[in-house]
Short mmCIF file of C-alpha atoms and ligand atoms in Angstrom, two decimals:
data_model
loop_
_atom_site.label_atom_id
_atom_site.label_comp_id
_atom_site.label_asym_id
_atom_site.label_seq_id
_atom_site.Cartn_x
_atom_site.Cartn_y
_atom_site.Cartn_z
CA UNK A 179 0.00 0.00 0.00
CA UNK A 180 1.21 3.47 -0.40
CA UNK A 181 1.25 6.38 1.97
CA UNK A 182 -2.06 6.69 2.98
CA UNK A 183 -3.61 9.92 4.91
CA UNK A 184 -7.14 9.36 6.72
CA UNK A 185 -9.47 12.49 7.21
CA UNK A 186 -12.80 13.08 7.95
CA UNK A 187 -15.03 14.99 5.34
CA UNK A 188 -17.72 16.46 7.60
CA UNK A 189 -18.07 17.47 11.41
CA UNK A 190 -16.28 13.95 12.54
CA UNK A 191 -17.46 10.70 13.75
CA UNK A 192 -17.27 9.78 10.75
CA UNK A 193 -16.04 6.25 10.92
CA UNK A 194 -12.29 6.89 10.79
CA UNK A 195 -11.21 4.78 13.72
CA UNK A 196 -12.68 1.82 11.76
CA UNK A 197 -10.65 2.36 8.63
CA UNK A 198 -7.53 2.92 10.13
CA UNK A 199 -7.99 -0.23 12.20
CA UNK A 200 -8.89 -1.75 8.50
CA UNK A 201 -6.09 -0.02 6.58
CA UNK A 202 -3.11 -0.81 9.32
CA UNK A 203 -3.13 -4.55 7.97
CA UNK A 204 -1.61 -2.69 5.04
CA UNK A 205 1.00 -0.72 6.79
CA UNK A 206 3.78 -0.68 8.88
CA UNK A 207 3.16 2.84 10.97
CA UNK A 208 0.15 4.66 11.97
CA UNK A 209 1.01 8.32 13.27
CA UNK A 210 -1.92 10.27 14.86
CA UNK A 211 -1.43 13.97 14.05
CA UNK A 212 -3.73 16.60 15.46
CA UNK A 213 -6.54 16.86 17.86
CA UNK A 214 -6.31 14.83 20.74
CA UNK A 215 -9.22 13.37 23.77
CA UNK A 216 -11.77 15.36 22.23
CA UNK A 217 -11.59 12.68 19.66
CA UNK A 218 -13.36 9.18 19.94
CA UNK A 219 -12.56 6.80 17.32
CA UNK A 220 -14.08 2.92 17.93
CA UNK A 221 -13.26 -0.01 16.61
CA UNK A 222 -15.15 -2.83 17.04
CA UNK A 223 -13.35 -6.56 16.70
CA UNK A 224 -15.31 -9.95 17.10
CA UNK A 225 -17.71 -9.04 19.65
CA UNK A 226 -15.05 -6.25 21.87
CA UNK A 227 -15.33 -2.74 21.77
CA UNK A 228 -12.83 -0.48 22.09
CA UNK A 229 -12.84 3.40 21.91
CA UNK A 230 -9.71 5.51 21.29
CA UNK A 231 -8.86 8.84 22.11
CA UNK A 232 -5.68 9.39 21.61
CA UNK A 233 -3.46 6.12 20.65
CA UNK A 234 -3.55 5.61 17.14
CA UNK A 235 -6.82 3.38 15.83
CA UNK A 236 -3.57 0.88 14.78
CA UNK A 237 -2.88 -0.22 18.63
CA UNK A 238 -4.96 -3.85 17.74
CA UNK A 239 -2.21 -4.91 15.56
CA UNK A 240 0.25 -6.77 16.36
CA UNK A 241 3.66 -5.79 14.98
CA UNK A 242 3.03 -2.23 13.80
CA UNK A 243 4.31 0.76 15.50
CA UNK A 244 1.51 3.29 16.51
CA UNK A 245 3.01 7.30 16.97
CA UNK A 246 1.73 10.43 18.50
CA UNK A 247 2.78 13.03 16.33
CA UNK A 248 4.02 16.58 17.51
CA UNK A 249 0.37 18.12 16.38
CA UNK A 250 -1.63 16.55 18.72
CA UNK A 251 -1.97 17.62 22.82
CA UNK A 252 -1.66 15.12 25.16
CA UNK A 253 -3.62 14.90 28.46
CA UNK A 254 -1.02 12.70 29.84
CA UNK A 255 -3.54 10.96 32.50
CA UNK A 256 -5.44 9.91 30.34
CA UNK A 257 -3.25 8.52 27.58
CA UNK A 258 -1.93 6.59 30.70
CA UNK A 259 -5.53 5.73 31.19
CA UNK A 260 -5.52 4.61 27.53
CA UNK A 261 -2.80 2.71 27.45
CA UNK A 262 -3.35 0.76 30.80
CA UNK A 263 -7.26 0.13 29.37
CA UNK A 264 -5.57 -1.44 26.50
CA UNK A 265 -3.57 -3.84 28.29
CA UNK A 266 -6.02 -4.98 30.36
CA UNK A 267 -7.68 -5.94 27.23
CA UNK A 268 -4.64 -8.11 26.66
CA UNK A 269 -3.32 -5.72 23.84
CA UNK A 270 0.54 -4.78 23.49
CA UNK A 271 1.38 -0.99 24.23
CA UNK A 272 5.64 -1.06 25.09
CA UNK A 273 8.08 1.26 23.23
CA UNK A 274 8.59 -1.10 20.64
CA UNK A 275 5.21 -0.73 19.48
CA UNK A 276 3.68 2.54 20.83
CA UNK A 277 5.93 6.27 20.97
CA UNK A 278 5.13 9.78 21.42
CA UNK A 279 6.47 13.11 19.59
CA UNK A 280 9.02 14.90 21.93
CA UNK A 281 7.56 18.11 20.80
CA UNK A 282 3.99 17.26 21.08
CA UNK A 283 1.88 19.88 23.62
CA UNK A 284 0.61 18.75 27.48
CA UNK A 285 -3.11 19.49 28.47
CA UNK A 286 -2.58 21.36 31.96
CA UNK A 287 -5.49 21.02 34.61
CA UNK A 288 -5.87 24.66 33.93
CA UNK A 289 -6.57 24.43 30.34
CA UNK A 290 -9.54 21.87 31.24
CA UNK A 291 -10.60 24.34 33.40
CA UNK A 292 -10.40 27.23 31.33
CA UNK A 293 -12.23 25.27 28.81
CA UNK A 294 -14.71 24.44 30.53
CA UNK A 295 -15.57 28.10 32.22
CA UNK A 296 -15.06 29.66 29.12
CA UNK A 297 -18.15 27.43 27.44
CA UNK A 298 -20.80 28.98 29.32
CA UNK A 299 -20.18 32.03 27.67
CA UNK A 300 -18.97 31.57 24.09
CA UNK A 301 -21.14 28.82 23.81
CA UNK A 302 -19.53 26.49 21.22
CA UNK A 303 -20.55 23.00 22.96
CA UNK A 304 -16.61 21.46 23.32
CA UNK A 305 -16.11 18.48 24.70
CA UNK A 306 -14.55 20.41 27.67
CA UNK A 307 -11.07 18.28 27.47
CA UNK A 308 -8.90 21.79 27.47
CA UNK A 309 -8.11 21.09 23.64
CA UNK A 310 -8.47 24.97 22.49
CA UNK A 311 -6.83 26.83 25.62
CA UNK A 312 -3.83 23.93 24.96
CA UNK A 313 -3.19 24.75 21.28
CA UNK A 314 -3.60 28.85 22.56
CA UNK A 315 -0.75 28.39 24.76
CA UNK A 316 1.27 26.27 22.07
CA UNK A 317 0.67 29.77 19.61
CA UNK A 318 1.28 31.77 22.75
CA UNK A 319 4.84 29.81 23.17
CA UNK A 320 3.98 29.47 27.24
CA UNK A 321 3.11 25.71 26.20
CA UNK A 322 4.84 22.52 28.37
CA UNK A 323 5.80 19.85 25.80
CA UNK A 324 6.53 16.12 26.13
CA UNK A 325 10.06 16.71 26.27
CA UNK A 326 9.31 19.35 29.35
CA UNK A 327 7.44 17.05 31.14
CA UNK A 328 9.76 13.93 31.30
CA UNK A 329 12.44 16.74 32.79
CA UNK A 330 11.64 17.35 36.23
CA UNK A 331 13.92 20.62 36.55
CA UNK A 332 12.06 22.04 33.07
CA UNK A 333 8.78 20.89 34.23
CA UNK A 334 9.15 23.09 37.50
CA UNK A 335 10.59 25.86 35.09
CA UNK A 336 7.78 25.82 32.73
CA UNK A 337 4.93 25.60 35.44
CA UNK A 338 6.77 28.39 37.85
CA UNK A 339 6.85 30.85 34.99
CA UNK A 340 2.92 30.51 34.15
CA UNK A 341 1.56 29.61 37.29
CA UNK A 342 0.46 33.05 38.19
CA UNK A 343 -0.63 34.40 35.21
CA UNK A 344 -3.06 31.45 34.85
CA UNK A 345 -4.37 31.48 38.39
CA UNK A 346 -5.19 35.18 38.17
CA UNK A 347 -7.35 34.64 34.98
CA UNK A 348 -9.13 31.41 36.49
CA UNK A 349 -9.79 33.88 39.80
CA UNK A 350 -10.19 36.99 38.39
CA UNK A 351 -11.81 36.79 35.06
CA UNK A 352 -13.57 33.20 35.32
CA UNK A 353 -14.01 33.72 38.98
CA UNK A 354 -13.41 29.92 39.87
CA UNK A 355 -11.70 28.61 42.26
CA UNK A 356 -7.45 28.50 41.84
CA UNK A 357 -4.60 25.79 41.30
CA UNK A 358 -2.77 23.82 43.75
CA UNK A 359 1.05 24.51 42.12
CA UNK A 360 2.61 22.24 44.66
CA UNK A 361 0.20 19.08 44.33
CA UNK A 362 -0.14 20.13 40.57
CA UNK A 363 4.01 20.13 40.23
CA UNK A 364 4.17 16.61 42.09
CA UNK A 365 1.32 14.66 39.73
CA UNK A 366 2.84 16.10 36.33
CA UNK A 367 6.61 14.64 37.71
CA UNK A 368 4.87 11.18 38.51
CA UNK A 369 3.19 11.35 35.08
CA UNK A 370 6.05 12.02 32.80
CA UNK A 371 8.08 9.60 34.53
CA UNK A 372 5.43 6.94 33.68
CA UNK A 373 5.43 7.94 30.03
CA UNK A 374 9.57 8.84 29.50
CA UNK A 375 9.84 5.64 27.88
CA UNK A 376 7.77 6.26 24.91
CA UNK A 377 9.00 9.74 24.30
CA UNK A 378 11.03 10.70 21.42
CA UNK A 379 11.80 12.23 18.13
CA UNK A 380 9.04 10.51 15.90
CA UNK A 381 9.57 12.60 12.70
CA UNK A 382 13.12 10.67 13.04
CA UNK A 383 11.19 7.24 13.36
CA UNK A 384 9.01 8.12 10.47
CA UNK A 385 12.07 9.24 8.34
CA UNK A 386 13.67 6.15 8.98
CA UNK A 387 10.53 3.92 8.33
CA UNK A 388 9.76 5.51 5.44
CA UNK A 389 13.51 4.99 3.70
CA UNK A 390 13.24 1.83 4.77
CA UNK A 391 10.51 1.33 2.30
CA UNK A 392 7.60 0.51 5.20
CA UNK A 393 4.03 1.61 4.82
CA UNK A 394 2.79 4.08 6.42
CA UNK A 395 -1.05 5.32 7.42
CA UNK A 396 -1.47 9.08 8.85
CA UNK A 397 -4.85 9.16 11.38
CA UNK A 398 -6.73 12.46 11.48
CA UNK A 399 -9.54 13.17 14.20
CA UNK A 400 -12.24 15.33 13.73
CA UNK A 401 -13.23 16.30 10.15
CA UNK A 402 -12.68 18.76 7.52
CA UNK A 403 -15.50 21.18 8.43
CA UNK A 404 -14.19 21.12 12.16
CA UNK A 405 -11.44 22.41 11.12
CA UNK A 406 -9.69 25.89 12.75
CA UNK A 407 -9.12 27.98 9.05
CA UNK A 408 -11.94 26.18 7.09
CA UNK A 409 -14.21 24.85 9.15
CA UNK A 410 -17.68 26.74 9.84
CA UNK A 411 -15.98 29.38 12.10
CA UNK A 412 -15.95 29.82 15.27
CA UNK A 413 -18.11 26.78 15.57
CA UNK A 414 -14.55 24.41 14.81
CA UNK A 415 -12.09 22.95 17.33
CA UNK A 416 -9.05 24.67 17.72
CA UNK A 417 -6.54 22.68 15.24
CA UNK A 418 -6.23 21.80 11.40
CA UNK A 419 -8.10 18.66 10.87
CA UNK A 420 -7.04 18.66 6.74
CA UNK A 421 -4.81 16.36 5.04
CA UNK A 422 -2.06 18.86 5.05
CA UNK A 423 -1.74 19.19 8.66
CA UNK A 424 -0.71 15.26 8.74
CA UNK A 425 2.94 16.61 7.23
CA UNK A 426 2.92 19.25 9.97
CA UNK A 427 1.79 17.07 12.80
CA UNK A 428 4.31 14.30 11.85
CA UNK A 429 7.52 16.09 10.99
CA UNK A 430 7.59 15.16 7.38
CA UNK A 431 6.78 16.87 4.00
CA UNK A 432 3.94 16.45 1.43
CA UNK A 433 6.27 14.66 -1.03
CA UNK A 434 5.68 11.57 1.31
CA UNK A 435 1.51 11.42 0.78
CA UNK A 436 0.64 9.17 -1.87
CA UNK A 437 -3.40 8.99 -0.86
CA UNK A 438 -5.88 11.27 1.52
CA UNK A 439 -8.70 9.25 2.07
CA UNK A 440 -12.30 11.33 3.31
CA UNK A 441 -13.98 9.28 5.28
CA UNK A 442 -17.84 10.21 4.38
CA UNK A 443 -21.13 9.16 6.69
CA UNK A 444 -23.89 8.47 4.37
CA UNK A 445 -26.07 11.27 6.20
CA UNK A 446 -24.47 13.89 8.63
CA UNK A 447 -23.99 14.27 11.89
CA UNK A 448 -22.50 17.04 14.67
CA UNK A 449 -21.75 17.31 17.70
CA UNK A 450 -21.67 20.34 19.78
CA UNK A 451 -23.39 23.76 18.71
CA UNK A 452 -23.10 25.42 15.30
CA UNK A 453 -24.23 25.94 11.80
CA UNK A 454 -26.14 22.68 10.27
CA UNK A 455 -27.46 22.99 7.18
CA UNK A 456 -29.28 19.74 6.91
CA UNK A 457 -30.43 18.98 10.10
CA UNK A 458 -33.37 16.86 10.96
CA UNK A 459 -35.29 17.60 13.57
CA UNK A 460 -37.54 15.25 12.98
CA UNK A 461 -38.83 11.70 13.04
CA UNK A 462 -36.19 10.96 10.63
CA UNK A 463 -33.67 12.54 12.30
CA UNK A 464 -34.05 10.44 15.49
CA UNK A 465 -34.72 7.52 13.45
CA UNK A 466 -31.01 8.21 12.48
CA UNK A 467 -29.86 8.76 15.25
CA UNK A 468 -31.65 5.65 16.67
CA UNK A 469 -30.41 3.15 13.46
CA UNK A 470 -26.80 4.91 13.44
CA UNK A 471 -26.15 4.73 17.59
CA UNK A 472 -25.13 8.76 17.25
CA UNK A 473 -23.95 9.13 20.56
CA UNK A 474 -20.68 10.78 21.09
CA UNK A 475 -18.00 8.23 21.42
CA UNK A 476 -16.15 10.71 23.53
CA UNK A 477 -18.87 12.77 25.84
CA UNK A 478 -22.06 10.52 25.12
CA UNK A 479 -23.93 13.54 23.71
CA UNK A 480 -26.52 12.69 21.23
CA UNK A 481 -25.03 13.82 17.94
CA UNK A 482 -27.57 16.05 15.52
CA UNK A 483 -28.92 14.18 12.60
CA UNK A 484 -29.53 14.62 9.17
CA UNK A 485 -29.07 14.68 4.97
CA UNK A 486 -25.66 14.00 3.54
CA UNK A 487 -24.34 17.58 2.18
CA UNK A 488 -22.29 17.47 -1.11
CA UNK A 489 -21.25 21.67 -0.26
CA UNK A 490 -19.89 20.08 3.02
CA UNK A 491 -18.61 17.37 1.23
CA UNK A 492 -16.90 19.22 -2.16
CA UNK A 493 -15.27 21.70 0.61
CA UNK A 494 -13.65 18.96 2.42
CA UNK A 495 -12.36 16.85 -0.88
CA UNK A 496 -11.17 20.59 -2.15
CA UNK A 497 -8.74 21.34 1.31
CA UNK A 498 -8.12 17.68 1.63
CA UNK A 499 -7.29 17.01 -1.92
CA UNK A 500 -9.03 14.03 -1.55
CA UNK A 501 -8.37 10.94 -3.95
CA UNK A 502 -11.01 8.43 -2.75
CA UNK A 503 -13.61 8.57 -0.29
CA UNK A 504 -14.69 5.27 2.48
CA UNK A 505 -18.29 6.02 2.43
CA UNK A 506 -19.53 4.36 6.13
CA UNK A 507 -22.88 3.70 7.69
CA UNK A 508 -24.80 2.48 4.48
CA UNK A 509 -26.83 0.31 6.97
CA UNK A 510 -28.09 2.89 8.78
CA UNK A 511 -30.08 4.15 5.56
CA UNK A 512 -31.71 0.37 4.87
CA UNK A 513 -35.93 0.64 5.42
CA UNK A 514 -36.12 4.35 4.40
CA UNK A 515 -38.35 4.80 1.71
CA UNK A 516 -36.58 7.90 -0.48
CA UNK A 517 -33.41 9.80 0.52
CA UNK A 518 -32.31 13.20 0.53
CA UNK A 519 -29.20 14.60 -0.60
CA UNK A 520 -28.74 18.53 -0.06
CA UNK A 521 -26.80 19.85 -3.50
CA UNK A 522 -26.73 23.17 -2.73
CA UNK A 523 -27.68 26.49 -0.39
CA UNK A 524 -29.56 29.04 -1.40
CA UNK A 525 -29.68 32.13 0.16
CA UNK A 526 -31.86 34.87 -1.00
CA UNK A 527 -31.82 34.57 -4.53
CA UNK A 528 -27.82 33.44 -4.56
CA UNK A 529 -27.32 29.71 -5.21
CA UNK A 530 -23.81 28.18 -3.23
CA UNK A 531 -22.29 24.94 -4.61
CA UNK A 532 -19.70 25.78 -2.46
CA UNK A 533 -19.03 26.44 1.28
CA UNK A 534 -19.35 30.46 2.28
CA UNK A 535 -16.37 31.63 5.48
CA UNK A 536 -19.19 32.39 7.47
CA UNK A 537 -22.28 30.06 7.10
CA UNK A 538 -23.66 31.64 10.49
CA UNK A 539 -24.22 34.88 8.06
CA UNK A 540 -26.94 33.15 6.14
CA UNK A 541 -29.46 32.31 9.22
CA UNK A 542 -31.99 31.92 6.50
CA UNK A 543 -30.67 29.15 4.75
CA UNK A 544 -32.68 27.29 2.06
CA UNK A 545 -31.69 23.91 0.55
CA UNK A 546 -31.70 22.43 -2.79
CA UNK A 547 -32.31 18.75 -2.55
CA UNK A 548 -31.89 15.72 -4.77
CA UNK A 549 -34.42 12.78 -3.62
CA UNK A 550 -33.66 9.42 -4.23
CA UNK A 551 -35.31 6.27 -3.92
CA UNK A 552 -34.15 3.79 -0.99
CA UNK A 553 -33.71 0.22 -0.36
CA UNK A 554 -35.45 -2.12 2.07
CA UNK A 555 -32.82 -5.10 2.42
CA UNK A 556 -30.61 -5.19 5.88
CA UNK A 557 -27.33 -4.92 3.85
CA UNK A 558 -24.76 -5.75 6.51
CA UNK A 559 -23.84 -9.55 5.21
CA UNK A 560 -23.31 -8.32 1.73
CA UNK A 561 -19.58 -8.17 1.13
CA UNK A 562 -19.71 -8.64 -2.82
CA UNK A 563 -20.18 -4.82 -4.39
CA UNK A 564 -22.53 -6.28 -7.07
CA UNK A 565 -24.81 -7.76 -4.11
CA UNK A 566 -26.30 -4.65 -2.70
CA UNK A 567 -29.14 -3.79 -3.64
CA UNK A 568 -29.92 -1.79 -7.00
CA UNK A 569 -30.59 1.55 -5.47
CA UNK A 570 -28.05 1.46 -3.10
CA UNK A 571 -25.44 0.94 -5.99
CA UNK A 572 -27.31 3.96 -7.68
CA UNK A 573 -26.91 6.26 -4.07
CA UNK A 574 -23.30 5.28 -4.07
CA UNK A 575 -22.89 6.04 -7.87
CA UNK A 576 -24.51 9.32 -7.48
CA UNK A 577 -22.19 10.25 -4.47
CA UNK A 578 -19.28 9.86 -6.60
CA UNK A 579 -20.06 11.39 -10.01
CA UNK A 580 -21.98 14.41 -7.88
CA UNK A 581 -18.46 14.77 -5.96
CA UNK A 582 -16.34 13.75 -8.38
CA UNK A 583 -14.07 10.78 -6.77
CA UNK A 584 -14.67 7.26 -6.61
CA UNK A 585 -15.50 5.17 -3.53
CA UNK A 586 -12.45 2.88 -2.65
CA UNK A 587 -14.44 1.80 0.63
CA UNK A 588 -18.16 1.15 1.88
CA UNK A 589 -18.90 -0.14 5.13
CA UNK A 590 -21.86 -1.68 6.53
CA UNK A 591 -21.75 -2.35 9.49
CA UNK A 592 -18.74 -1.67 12.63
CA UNK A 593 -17.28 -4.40 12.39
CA UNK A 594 -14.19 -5.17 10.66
CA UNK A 595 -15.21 -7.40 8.57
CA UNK A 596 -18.66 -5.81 7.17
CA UNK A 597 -16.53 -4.38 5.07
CA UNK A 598 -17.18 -4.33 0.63
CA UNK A 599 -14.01 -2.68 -1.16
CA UNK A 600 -15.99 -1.71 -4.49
CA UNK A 601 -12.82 -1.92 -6.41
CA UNK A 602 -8.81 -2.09 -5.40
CA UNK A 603 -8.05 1.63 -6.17
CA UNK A 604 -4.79 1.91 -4.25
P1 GDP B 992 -14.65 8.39 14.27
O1 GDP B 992 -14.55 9.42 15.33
O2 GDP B 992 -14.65 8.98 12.89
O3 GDP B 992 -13.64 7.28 14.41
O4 GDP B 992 -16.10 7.73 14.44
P2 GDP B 992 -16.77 7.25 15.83
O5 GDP B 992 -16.12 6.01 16.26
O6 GDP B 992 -16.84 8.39 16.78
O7 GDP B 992 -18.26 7.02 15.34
C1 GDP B 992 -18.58 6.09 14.36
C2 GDP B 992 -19.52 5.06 14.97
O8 GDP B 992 -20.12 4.29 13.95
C3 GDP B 992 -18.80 4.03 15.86
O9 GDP B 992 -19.67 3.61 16.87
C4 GDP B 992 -18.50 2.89 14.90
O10 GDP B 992 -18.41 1.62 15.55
C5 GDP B 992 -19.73 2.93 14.03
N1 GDP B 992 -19.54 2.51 12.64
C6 GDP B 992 -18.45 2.66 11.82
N2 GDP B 992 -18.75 2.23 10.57
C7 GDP B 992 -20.02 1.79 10.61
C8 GDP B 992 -20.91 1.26 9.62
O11 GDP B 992 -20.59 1.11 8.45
N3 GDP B 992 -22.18 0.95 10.03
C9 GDP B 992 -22.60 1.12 11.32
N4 GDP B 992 -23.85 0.79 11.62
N5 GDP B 992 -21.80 1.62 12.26
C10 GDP B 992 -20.53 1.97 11.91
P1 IMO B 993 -13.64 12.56 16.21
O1 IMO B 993 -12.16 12.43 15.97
C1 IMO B 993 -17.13 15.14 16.57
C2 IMO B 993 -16.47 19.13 18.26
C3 IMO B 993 -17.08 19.42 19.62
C4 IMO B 993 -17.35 20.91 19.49
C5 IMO B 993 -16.15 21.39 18.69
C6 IMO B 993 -15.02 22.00 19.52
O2 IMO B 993 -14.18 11.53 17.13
O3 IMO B 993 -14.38 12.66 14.93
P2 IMO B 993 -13.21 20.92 21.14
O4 IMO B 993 -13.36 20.12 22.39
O5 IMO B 993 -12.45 20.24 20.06
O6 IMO B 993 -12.68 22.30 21.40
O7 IMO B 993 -14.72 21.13 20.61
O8 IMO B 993 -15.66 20.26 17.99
N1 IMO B 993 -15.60 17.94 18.21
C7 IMO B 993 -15.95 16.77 17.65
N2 IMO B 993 -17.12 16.39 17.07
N3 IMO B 993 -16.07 14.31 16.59
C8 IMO B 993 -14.90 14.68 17.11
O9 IMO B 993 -13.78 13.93 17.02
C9 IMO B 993 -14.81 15.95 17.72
N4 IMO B 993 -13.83 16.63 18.37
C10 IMO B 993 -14.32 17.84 18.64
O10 IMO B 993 -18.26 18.69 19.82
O11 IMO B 993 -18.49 21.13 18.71
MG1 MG B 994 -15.59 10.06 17.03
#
């Protein structure tokens, strides 16, 4: 397999944990590069669950090396969480197989904190995990980084020098109660002793993978209309979730992608507040909802329903340069009668094809729809292309000329194995 990237093409939860886990039987390396426990990516295997956060969706194979790249932040409790979880579940996480970027950012107890204060008023629904005040501080250059936090003398450095700056905003501004430096000092010293032994310089690793001819799959989180310059603004997490940030998140240059891969639900969903275009607050909507299991892998929040949207869609595939798209949840459309596919927005008497910077400017939104017929059969034993039914062939084939790219994946089902690759396209 070539160099494959992994994104997702609309406000995440899209299904990538699932195709990674799929793909890494392929590859040799899986590097996560942005985001990092506001993501929950699950991968189901014989009849175990397992949701990831921030170890790469690669972990349940034996023999690869999973890496935390530089652009994700790290709550270091609970990758330590993670990793023990995984373990338990008999899986192998030692520095042979599992190691984190040197340079990659730590989630202080203050940026949880600020994070979640901070939602009350700019109401943007996070997943309160201190993801945006983490990347501030990393632009602000008053960030602790891996390679600060396995140093005990930095550590105290790093914390001593921000310590009262962040407890007077958390007392004065957010009017919450303050930090413990002391007990705060002594947990972060325990914790990056505990995690030294994964920590190094994986744009090295990757280097040296990659000249030694190895596969290697890049994991995004999130999706493209998340994302901090092009996603529907402010209403976006607080990091690039595109297929270009995987060369900046991983220490290497675009010269090494071969493949992005948009991972597409067959409707929409979102989590969290902002602009929706084709939400359903309806029957079908919770019938969605209901089929689909949209509940937030990560915070358990029931995730808004509704239409698949090709402006969503053809903005993501544009940012992404997208080759080939996984379409996922096909099942969960099975038993409706017709389905709707939104082509484009119409506002006033202007007709978008493609996504405006400020979709919250258009509060009056109208829709153009395509309607298409649907398909009764349960189609999550088919595994032969040719043996789903007629009009969901026709839904798929209308995705892809409407978009533009072909489907290299369609899922029907979490499993592994329900699984149909249409054709081998890379
Ligand atoms: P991610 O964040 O993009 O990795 O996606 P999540 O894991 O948050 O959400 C996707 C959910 O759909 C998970 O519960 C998956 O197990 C499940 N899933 C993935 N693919 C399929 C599919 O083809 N059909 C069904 N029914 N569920 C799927
Ligand atoms: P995966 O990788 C869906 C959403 C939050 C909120 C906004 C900002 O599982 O697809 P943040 O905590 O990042 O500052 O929240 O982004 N969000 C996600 N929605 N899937 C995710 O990740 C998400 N990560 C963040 O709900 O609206
Ligand atoms: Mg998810």
């Amino acid at each position: 397999m070539a160099n494959v990237v992994i994104v997702g093409t609309q406000w995440g939860d899209e299904g990538k944990g699932k195709v990674v886990d799929l793909l890494t039987e392929r590859s040799d390396l899986v590097v996560r590069f942005q985001g990092g426990n506001n993501a929950g990516h699950t991968l189901v295997v014989g009849d175990k669950k397992v949701i990831l956060h921030l170890i790469p969706s690669g972990i349940l194979h034996k023999e690869k090396l999973c890496i935390i790249g530089s652009g994700v932040v790290i709550d270091p409790e609970i990758l330590l969480d993670e990793i023990n979880a995984l373990r338990q579940k008999g899986y192998v996480v030692s520095p042979e197989s599992f190691a984190i970027s040197d340079r990659a950012h730590v989630i202080m107890p203050y940026h949880k904190m600020i994070d979640h204060a901070r939602d009350t008023t700019q109401r943007i629904g996070t997943t309160g995990r201190g993801i945006g005040p983490a990347y501030e501080d990393k632009a602000r250059r008053t960030g602790i980084r891996m390679i600060d936090l396995i140093n005990e003398d930095m550590l105290k450095k790093k914390i001593e020098n921000i310590f009262d700056e962040k407890q007077e905003y958390l007392s004065t501004i957010l009017k919450i109660k303050g930090l413990d430096k002391e007990e705060m000092l002594v947990k972060f010293k325990d914790l990056g002793k505990h995690l030294k032994p994964y920590v190094r310089d994986t744009s090295i690793v990757i280097d040296k993978a990659s000249k030694q001819g190895k596969n290697l799959l890049f994991e995004g989180a999130q999706g493209g209309n998340l994302d901090m310059d092009y996603g529907t603004y402010p209403y976006v997490t607080s990091s690039n979730t595109i297929a270009g940030q995987a060369c900046v998140g991983s220490g290497i240059g675009p010269t090494m992608i071969d493949i992005v891969l948009g991972i597409c639900k067959a409707y929409t969903t979102r989590v969290g507040e902002g602009p929706f275009p084709t939400e359903l607050n309806d029957e079908t909507g919770e019938r969605l909802r209901a089929f689909g299991g949209e509940y937030g892998s990560t915070t358990g929040r029931p995730r808004r329903c509704g239409w698949l949207d090709l402006v969503a869609l053809r903005h993501s595939i544009r940012i992404s340069s997208i080759s080939y798209l996984a379409i996922t949840k096909l099942d969960v459309l099975s038993g409706l009668k017709t389905i709707k596919v939104a082509t484009a927005y119409k506002s006033g008497e202007a007709i978008m094809e493609d996504m405006p910077a400020d979709l919250c400017m258009h509060p009056n939104l109208e829709l153009v729809f395509d309607e298409l017929p649907g398909w009764e059969e349960n189609i999550s034993d088919i595994r032969q292309y040719d043996e789903l039914p007629e009009n969901c062939k026709a839904y798929i084939s209308y995705i892809e000329k409407n978009l533009g790219i072909d489907a290299a994946i369609v899922s029907v089902g979490p499993k592994r194995e329900e699984t149909i690759i249409p054709k081998e396209l890379f």
